[in-house]
Every structure is written in structure tokens, then in C-alpha cells.
mmCIF file of C-alpha atoms in Angstrom:
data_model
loop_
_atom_site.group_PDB
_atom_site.id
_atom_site.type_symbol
_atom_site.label_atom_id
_atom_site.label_comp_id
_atom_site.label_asym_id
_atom_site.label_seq_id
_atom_site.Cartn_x
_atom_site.Cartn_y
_atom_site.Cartn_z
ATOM 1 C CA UNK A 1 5.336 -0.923 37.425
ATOM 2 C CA UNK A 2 3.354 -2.286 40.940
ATOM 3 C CA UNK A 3 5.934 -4.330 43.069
ATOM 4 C CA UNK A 4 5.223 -7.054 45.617
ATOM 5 C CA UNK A 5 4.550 -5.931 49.118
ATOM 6 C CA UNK A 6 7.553 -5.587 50.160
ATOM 7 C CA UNK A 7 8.408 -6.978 54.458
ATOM 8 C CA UNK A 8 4.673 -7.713 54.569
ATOM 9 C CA UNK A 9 4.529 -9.258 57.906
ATOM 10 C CA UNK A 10 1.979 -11.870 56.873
ATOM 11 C CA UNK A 11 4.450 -12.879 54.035
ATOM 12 C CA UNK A 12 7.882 -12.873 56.274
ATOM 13 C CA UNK A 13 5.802 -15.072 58.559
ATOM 14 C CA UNK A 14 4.372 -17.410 56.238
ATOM 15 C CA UNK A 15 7.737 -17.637 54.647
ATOM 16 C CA UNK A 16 9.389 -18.142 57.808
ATOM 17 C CA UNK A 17 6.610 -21.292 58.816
ATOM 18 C CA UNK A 18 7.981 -22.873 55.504
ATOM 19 C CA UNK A 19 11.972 -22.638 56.272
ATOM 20 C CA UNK A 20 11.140 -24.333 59.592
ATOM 21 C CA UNK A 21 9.273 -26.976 57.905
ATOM 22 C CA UNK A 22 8.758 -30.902 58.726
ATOM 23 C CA UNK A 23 10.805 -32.463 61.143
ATOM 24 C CA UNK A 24 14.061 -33.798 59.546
ATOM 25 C CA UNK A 25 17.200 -35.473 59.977
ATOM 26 C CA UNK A 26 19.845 -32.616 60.319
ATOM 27 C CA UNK A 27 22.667 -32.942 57.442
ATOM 28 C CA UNK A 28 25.696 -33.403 59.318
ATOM 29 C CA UNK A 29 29.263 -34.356 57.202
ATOM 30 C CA UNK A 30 29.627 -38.697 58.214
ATOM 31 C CA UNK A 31 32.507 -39.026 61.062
ATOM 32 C CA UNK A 32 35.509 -40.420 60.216
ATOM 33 C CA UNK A 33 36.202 -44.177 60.029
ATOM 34 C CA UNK A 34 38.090 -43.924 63.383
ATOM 35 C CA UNK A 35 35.386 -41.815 64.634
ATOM 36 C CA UNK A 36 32.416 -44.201 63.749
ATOM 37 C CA UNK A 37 34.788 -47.627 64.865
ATOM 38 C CA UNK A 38 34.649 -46.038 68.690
ATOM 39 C CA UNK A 39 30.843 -44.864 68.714
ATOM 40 C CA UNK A 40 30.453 -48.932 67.616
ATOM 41 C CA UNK A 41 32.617 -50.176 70.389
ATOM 42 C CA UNK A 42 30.745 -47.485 72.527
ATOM 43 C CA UNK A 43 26.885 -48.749 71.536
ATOM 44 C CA UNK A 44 28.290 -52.609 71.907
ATOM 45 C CA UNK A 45 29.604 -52.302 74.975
ATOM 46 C CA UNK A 46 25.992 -50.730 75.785
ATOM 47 C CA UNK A 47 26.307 -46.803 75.596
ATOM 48 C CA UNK A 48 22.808 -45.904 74.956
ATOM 49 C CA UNK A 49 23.934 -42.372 74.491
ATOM 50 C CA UNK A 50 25.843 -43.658 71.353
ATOM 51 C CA UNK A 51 23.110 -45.361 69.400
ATOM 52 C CA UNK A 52 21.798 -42.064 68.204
ATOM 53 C CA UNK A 53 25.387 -40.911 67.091
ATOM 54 C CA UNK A 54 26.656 -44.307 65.384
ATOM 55 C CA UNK A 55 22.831 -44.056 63.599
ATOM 56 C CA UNK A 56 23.484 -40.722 62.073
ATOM 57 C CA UNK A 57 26.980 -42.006 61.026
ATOM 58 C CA UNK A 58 25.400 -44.894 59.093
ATOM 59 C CA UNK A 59 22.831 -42.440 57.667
ATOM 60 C CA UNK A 60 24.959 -39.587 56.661
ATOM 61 C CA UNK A 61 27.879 -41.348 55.322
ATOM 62 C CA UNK A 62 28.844 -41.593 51.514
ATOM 63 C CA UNK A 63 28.533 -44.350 48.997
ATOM 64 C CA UNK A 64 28.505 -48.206 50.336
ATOM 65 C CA UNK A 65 29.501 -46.917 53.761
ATOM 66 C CA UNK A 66 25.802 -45.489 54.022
ATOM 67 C CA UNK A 67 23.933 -48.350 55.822
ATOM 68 C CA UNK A 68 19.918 -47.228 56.420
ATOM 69 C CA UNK A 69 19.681 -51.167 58.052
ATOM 70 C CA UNK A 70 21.981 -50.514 60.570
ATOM 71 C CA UNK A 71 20.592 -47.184 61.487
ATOM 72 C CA UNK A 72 17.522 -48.114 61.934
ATOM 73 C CA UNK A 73 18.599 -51.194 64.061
ATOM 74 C CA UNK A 74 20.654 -49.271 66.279
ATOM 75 C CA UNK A 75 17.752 -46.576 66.513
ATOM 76 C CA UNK A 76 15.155 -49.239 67.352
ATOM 77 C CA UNK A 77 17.538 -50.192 70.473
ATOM 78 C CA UNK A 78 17.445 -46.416 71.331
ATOM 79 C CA UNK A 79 13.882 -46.551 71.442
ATOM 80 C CA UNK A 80 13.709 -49.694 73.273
ATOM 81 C CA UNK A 81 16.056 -48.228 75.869
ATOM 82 C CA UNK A 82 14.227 -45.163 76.222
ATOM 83 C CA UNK A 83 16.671 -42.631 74.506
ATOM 84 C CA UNK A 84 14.843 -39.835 73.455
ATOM 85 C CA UNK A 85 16.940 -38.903 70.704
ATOM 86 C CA UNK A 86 16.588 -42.349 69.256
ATOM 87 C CA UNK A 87 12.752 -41.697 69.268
ATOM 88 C CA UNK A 88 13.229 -38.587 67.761
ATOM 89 C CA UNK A 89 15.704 -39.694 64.594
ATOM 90 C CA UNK A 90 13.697 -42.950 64.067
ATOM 91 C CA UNK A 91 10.678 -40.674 63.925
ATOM 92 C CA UNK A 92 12.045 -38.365 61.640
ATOM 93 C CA UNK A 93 12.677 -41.359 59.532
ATOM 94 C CA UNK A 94 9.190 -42.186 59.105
ATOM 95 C CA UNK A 95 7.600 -38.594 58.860
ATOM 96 C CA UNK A 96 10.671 -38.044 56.185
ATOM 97 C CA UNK A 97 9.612 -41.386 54.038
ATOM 98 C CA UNK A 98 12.681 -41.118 52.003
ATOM 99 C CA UNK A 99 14.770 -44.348 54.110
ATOM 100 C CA UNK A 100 11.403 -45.918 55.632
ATOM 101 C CA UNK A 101 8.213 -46.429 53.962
ATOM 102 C CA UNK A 102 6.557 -43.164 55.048
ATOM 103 C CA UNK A 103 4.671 -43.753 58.171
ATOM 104 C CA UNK A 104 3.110 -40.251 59.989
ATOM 105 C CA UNK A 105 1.411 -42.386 62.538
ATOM 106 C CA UNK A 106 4.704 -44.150 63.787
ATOM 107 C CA UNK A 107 6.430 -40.898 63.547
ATOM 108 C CA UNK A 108 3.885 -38.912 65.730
ATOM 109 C CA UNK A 109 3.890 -41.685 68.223
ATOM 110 C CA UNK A 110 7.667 -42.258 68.734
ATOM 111 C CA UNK A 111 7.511 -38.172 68.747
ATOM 112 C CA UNK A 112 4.784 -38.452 71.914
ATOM 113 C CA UNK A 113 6.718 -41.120 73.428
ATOM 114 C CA UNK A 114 10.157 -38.693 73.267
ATOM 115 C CA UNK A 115 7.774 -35.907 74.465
ATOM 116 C CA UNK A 116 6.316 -38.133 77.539
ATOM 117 C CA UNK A 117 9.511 -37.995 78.869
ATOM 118 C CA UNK A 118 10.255 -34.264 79.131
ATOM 119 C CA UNK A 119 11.758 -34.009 75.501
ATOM 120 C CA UNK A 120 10.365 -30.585 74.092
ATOM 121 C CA UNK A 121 11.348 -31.410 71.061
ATOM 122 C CA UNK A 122 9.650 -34.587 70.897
ATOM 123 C CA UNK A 123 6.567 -31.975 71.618
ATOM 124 C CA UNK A 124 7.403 -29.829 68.505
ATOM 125 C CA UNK A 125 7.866 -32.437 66.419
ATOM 126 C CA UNK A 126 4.748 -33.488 67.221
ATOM 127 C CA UNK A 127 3.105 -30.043 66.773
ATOM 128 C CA UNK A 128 4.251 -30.453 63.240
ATOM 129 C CA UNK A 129 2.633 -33.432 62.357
ATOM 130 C CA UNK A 130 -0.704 -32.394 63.757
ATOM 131 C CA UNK A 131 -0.079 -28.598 62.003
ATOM 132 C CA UNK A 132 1.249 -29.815 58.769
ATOM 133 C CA UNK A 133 -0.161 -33.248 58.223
ATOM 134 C CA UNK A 134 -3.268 -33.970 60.429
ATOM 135 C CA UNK A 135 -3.995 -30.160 59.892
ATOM 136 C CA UNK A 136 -5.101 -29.890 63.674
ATOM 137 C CA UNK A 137 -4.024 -26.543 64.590
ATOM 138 C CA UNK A 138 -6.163 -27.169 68.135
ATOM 139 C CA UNK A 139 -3.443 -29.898 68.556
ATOM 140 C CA UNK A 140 -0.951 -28.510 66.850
ATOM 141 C CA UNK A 141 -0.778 -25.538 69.288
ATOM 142 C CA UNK A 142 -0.956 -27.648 72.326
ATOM 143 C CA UNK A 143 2.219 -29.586 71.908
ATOM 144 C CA UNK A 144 3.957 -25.983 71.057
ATOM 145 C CA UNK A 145 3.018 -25.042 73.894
ATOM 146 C CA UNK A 146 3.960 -27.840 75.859
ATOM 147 C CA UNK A 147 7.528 -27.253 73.509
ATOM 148 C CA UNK A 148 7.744 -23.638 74.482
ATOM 149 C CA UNK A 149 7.701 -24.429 78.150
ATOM 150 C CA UNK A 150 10.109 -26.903 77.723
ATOM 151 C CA UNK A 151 12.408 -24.263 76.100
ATOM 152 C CA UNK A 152 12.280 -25.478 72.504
ATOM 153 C CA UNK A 153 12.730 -22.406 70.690
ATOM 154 C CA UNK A 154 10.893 -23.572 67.703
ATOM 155 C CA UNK A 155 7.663 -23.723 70.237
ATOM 156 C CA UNK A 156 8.239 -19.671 70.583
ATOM 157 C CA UNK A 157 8.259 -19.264 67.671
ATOM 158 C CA UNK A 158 5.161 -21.310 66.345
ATOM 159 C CA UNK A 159 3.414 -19.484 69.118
ATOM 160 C CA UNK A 160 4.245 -16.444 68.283
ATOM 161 C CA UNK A 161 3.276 -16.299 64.368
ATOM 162 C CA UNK A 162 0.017 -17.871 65.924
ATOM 163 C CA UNK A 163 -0.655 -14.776 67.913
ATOM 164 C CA UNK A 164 0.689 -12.531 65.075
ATOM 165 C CA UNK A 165 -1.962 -14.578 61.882
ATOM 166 C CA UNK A 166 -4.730 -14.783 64.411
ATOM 167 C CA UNK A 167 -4.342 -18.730 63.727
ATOM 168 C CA UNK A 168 -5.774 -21.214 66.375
ATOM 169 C CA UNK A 169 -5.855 -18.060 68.763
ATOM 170 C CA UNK A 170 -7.158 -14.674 68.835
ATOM 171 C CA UNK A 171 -4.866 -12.283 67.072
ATOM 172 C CA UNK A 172 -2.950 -10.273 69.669
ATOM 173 C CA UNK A 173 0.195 -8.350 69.078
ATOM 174 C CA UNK A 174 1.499 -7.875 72.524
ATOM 175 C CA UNK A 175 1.476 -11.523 72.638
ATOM 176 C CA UNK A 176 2.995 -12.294 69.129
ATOM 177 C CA UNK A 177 6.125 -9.829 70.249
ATOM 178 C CA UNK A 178 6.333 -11.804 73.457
ATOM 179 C CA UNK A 179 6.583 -15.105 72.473
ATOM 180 C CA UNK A 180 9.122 -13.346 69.398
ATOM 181 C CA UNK A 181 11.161 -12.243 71.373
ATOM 182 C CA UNK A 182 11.721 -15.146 73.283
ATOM 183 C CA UNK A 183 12.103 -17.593 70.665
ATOM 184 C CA UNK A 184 14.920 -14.722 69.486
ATOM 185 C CA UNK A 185 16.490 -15.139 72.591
ATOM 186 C CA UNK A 186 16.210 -19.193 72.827
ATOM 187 C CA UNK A 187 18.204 -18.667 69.252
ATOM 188 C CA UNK A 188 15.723 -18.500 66.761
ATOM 189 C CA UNK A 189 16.775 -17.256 64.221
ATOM 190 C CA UNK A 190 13.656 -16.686 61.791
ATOM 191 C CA UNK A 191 12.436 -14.625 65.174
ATOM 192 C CA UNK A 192 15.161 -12.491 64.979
ATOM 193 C CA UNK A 193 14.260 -11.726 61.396
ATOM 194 C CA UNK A 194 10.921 -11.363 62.011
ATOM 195 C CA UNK A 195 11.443 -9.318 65.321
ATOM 196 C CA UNK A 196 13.373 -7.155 61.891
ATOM 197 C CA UNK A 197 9.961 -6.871 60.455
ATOM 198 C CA UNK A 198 8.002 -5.715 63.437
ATOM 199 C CA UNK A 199 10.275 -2.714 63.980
ATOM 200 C CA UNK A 200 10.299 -2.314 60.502
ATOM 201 C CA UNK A 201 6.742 -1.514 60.404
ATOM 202 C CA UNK A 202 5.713 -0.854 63.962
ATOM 203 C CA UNK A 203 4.032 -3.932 64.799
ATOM 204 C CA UNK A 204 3.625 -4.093 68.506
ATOM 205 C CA UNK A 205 6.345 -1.747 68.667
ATOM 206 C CA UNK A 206 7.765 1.894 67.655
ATOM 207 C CA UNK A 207 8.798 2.000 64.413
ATOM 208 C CA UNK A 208 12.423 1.738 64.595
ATOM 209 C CA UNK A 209 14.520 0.942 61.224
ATOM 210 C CA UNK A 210 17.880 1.004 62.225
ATOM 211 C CA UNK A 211 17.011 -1.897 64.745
ATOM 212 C CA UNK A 212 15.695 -3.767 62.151
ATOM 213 C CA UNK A 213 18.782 -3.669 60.071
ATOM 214 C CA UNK A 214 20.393 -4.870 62.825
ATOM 215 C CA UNK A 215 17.904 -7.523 63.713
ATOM 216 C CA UNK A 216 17.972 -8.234 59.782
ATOM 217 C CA UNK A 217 22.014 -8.829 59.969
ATOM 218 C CA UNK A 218 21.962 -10.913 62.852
ATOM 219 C CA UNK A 219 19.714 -13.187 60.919
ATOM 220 C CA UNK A 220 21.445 -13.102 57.852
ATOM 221 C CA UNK A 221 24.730 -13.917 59.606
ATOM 222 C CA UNK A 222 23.623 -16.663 61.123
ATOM 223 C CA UNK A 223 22.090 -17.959 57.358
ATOM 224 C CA UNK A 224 18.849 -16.396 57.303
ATOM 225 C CA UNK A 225 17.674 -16.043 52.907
ATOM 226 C CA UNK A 226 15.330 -14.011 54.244
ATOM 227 C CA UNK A 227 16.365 -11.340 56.216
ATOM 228 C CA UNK A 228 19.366 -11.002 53.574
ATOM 229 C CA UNK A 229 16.162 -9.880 51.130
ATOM 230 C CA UNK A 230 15.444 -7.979 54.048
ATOM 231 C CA UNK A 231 18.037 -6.014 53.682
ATOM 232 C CA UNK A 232 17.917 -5.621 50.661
ATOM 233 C CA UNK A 233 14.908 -4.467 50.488
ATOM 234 C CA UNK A 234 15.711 -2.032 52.627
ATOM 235 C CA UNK A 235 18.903 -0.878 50.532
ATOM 236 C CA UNK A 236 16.314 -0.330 47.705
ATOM 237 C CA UNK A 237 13.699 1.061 49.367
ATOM 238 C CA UNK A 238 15.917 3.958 51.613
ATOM 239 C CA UNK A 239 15.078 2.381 54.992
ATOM 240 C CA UNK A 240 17.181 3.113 57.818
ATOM 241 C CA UNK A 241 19.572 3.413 54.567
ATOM 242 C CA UNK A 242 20.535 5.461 51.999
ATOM 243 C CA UNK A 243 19.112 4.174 49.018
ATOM 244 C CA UNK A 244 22.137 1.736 46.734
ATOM 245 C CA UNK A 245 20.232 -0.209 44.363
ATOM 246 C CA UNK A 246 23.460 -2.187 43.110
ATOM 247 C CA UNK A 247 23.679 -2.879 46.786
ATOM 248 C CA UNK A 248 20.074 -4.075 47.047
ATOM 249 C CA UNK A 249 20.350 -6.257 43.868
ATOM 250 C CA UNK A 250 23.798 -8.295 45.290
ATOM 251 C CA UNK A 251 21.529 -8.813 48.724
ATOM 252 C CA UNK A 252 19.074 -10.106 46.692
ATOM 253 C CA UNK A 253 21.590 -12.372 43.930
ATOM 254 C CA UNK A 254 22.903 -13.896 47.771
ATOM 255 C CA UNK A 255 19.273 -14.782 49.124
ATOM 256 C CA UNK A 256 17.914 -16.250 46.024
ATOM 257 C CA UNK A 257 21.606 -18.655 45.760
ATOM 258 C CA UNK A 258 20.758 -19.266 49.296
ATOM 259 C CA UNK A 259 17.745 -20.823 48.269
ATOM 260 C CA UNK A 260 14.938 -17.698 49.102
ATOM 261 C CA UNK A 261 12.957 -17.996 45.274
ATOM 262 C CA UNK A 262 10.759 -14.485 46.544
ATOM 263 C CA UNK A 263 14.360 -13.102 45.610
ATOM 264 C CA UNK A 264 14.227 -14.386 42.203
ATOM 265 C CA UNK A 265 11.203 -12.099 41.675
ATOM 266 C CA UNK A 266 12.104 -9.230 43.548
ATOM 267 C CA UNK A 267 15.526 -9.342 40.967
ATOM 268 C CA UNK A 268 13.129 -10.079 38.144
ATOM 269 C CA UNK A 269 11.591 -6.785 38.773
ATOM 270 C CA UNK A 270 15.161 -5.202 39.300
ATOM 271 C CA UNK A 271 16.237 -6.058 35.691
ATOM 272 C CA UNK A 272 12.936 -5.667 34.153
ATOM 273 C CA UNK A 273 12.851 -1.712 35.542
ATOM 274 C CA UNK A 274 16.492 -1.252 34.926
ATOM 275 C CA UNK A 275 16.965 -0.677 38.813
ATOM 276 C CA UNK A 276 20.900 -0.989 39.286
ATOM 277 C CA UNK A 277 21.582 -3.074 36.408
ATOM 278 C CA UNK A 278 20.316 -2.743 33.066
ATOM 279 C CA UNK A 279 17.130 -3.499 31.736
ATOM 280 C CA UNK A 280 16.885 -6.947 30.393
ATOM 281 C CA UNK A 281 13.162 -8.452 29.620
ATOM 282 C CA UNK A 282 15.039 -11.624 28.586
ATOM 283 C CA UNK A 283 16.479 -12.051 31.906
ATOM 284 C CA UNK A 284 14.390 -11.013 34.307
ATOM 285 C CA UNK A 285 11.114 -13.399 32.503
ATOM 286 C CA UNK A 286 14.101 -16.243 33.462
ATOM 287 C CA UNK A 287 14.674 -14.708 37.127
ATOM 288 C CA UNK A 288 10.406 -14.721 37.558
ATOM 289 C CA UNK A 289 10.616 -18.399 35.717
ATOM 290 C CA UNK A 290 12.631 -19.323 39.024
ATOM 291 C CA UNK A 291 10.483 -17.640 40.884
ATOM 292 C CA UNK A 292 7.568 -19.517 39.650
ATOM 293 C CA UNK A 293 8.773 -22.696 41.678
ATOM 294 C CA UNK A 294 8.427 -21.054 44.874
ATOM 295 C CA UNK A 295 6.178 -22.950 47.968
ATOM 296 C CA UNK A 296 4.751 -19.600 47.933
ATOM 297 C CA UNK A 297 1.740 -19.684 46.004
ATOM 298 C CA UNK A 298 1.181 -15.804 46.021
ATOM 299 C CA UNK A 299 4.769 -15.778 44.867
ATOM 300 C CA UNK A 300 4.488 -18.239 42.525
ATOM 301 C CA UNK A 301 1.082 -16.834 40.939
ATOM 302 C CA UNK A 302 2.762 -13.873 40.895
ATOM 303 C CA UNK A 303 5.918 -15.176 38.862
ATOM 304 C CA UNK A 304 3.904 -16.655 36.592
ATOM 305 C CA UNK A 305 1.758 -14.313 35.582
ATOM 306 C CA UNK A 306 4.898 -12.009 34.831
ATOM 307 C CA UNK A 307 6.484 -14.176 32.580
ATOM 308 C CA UNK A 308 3.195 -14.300 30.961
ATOM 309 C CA UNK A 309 3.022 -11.010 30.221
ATOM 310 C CA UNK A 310 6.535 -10.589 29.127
ATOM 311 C CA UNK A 311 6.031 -12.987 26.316
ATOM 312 C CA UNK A 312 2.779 -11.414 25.476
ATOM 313 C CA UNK A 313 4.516 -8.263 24.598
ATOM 314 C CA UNK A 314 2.267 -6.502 27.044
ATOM 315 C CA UNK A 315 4.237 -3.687 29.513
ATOM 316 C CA UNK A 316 1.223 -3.945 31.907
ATOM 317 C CA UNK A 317 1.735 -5.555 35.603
ATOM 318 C CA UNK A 318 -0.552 -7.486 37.156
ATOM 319 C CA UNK A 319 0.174 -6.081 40.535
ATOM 320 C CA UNK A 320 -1.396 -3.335 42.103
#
């Protein structure tokens, strides 16, 4: 049967956009009692560089310790004091909507304000909001670049899959590898996956497969879902490996559980063929029902129409 394309760079970068997603609070485990009764003597006594920290105590702590008022009370004296990082949690607050009546407007201001005073990610935050919400990529590009040059890696690297998609700029690989690269070396890690994919297929560069395994494993160590399909991929596929489909369909199992739903499909194809496992109809329709509820709408059009025409009976596949 046709497969998916498989380390399409379009895809890996699209895919890549969605994992860095919205601005957000980070999930952090709540400090200890002891821990939080200090950062409060700390902010009383007029620590500005503890209002952020006590905030994200209130926020990320369990049950009736969790206290959204105070947060946002000690987050609002941030802000009045000028602490960037104050601007930037308050504003995540807003753009979030799940703690605060969802407010993009306050959010993108409290992100300019963090910005106005060299923050860069104040400016990528911002970015967001005009990329994903406004849907001003003229905008959207100017505060990643005003990110990038304040070394926010996540500037790079929005720069860089700009240059690659041809996307408020004219498409130009040298540029796209560039501005990869140094979002790699800034410690991004979705660059250093997708750095993977350009040596994978010579994009900008020689064609080089055993770099991009090792590109691919740096990722995935450091938690990319992606680049562990990467590999995998590249265990089924004989690239820079001997081919090990059981290998390939483990690498896969770990990026979908790590939350990567093109996996799902990639497995439902697995099972359905009788690729390192055997053939099951029955469970791969359930793996491409999972991958059905991917963000990816190729992916999840894709899915969908396999599960349709496993329960038609039919042995055709939709994909060329």
C-alpha cells in the first residue's frame, strides 16, 4: 500500500511550529511548603525578583494550596515594578485563558512592555500572538527577529522555518540552514531535529544520513516525539541503518506515548502491512482512529480516511 511521505521537510516543520505552540506557563512540580514560606518572606520584604517565583508556586501547587488570586496579585506587583518575568507569566495568563478570562490584547501588551525592556522573550511571545492569533506574519516576523537578536532561540528558529516555507519571506535555503543552525546551537531542540531532516534529504546541504541519526538522537534525548519517529523511520526505511522493522515499530510505540499522533499512523500502517508485527486490521483502524485527532490536518484526513476504508472492506489506500 502508498505510505505517508515519510521526513517531508514541509511536514517536520509544520509539525515542529505546532510543538512550540502558544506561549504558556511552563509545568514546574509546586516548591515545598518551606520553600514557598521564604519566597513570601522574600516578595514582603520587597524582592521583586521573587514575585515571579512565589506566583508560579501559587499556580502550580496541588489542591487548596493552588491560589490563582494570589498569583495574579503578586504578578500584577511584578508588572508594576517592572519585572519582566512578571510581564511575561501574567501575560501568559491571559493569552492561556484557562486562570484569567482570556484576554490576547492584555497578553500582547504586557508581552511588548517585557520586550521594551530588552526581554527577547517578551519579543517571541509577542511574535506568537501576531503569528497565531492576529495572523500577521509581517508582524509576526518582526518581533522574531527582534527575539533572534536578542538570543531567544525560539526567534531562530521561527526564522528559520520562515526561510525554509517561503512564509513572510522569500524562500531561501542558505538562509533557512543559517538561522537552523543557530537556533540548534542556542538549544533548540526542534532545530536539531530538523537540522536531522535537512541532511536527511540534502536540503541546503550534502546528503549525509549518519549525521542525521545523530542529529535525530540528540533530539530525541533531549524529548523530541519527533525525531524519535525520525528514527524510526529511518530504522524502517534502511537509512544510514540497516533496515529492523521491530526496531522501527518500538521508535514509533515511544513517539506516539510521547504524545507525536503522526506515529499512531505510521504504526497503523505497520500492523495493517504486517511490517514487524503481525497483521492486525482491527488494530491498526484503532492506531489510525488515534491518529485521526492529530492538529495535523493532512494527518488527520489521512487517518480518517483509512479507517474508512478498513471498515468498508476495501484493501485500496487512499495515498499515492
Amino acid at each position: 500500500m502508498g505510505r505517508m511521505a515519510r521526513n517531508g521537510l514541509a511536514g517536520l516543520a509544520l509539525a515542529a511550529m505546532l510543538a512550540v505552540g502558544a506561549p504558556s506557563l511552563a509545568a514546574s512540580a509546586a516548591p515545598a511548603e518551606p520553600a514557598r514560606a521564604e519566597l513570601l518572606r522574600r516578595a514582603q520584604a520587597g524582592d521583586v525578583a521573587a514575585y515571579d517565583l512565589l506566583a508560579d508556586s501559587y499556580l502550580n501547587a496541588e489542591g487548596d494550596q493552588r491560589d490563582v488570586e494570589a498569583a495574579v496579585r503578586w504578578l500584577n506587583a511584578g508588572v508594576k515594578a517592572g519585572d519582566t518575568g512578571c510581564m511575561i507569566a501574567l501575560g501568559n495568563l491571559y493569552f492561556d485563558g484557562q486562570d484569567l478570562d482570556q484576554d490576547e490584547a492584555k497578553a500582547l501588551s504586557l508581552y511588548k512592555a517585557a520586550a521594551a525592556k530588552g526581554d527577547a522573550l517578551g519579543a517571541y511571545n509577542a511574535g506568537l500572538v501576531y503569528e497565531t492569533s492576529a495572523e500577521d506574519l509581517t508582524q509576526a516576523l518582526g518581533w522574531y527577529w527582534r527575539a533572534a537578536a536578542g538570543g531567544d532561540e525560539g526567534g531562530m528558529y521561527k526564522l528559520a522555518l520562515a526561510y525554509q516555507l517561503g512564509r513572510g519571506v522569500a524562500a531561501d535555503e542558505t538562509q533557512a540552514v543559517a538561522w537552523m543552525r543557530k537556533a540548534a546551537a542556542a538549544g533548540s531542540v526542534d532545530a536539531t531535529n530538523d537540522l536531522g531532516a535537512y541532511a536527511s534529504q540534502g536540503y541546503g546541504m550534502p546528503v549525509d544520513e549518519t549525521r542525521a541519526l545523530e542529529l535525530y538522537a540528540d533530539a530525541a534525548q533531549r524529548g523530541s516525539a519527533v525525531a524519535l519517529a525520525n528514527i524510526a523511520a529511518a530504522y524502517h526505511d534502511g537509512e544510514g541503518v540497516a533496515v529492523d522493522l521491530e526496531k522501527a515499530l518500538r521508535l514509533y510505540a515511544l513517539s506516539a506515548n510521547a504524545g507525536n499522533l503522526t506515529a499512531y499512523y505510521e504504526l497503523g500502517q505497520m500492523y495493517e502491512d504486517g511490517e514487524g508485527v503481525k497483521a492486525s486490521r482491527a488494530k491498526a483502524a484503532q492506531l489510525y482512529r488515534m491518529a485521526a485527532e492529530s492538529d495535523d490536518a493532512e494527518v488527520a484526513q489521512a487517518a480518517s480516511d483509512a479507517v474508512e476504508r478498513l471498515e468498508s472492506g476495501s484493501s485500496e489506500s487512499p495515498i499515492a
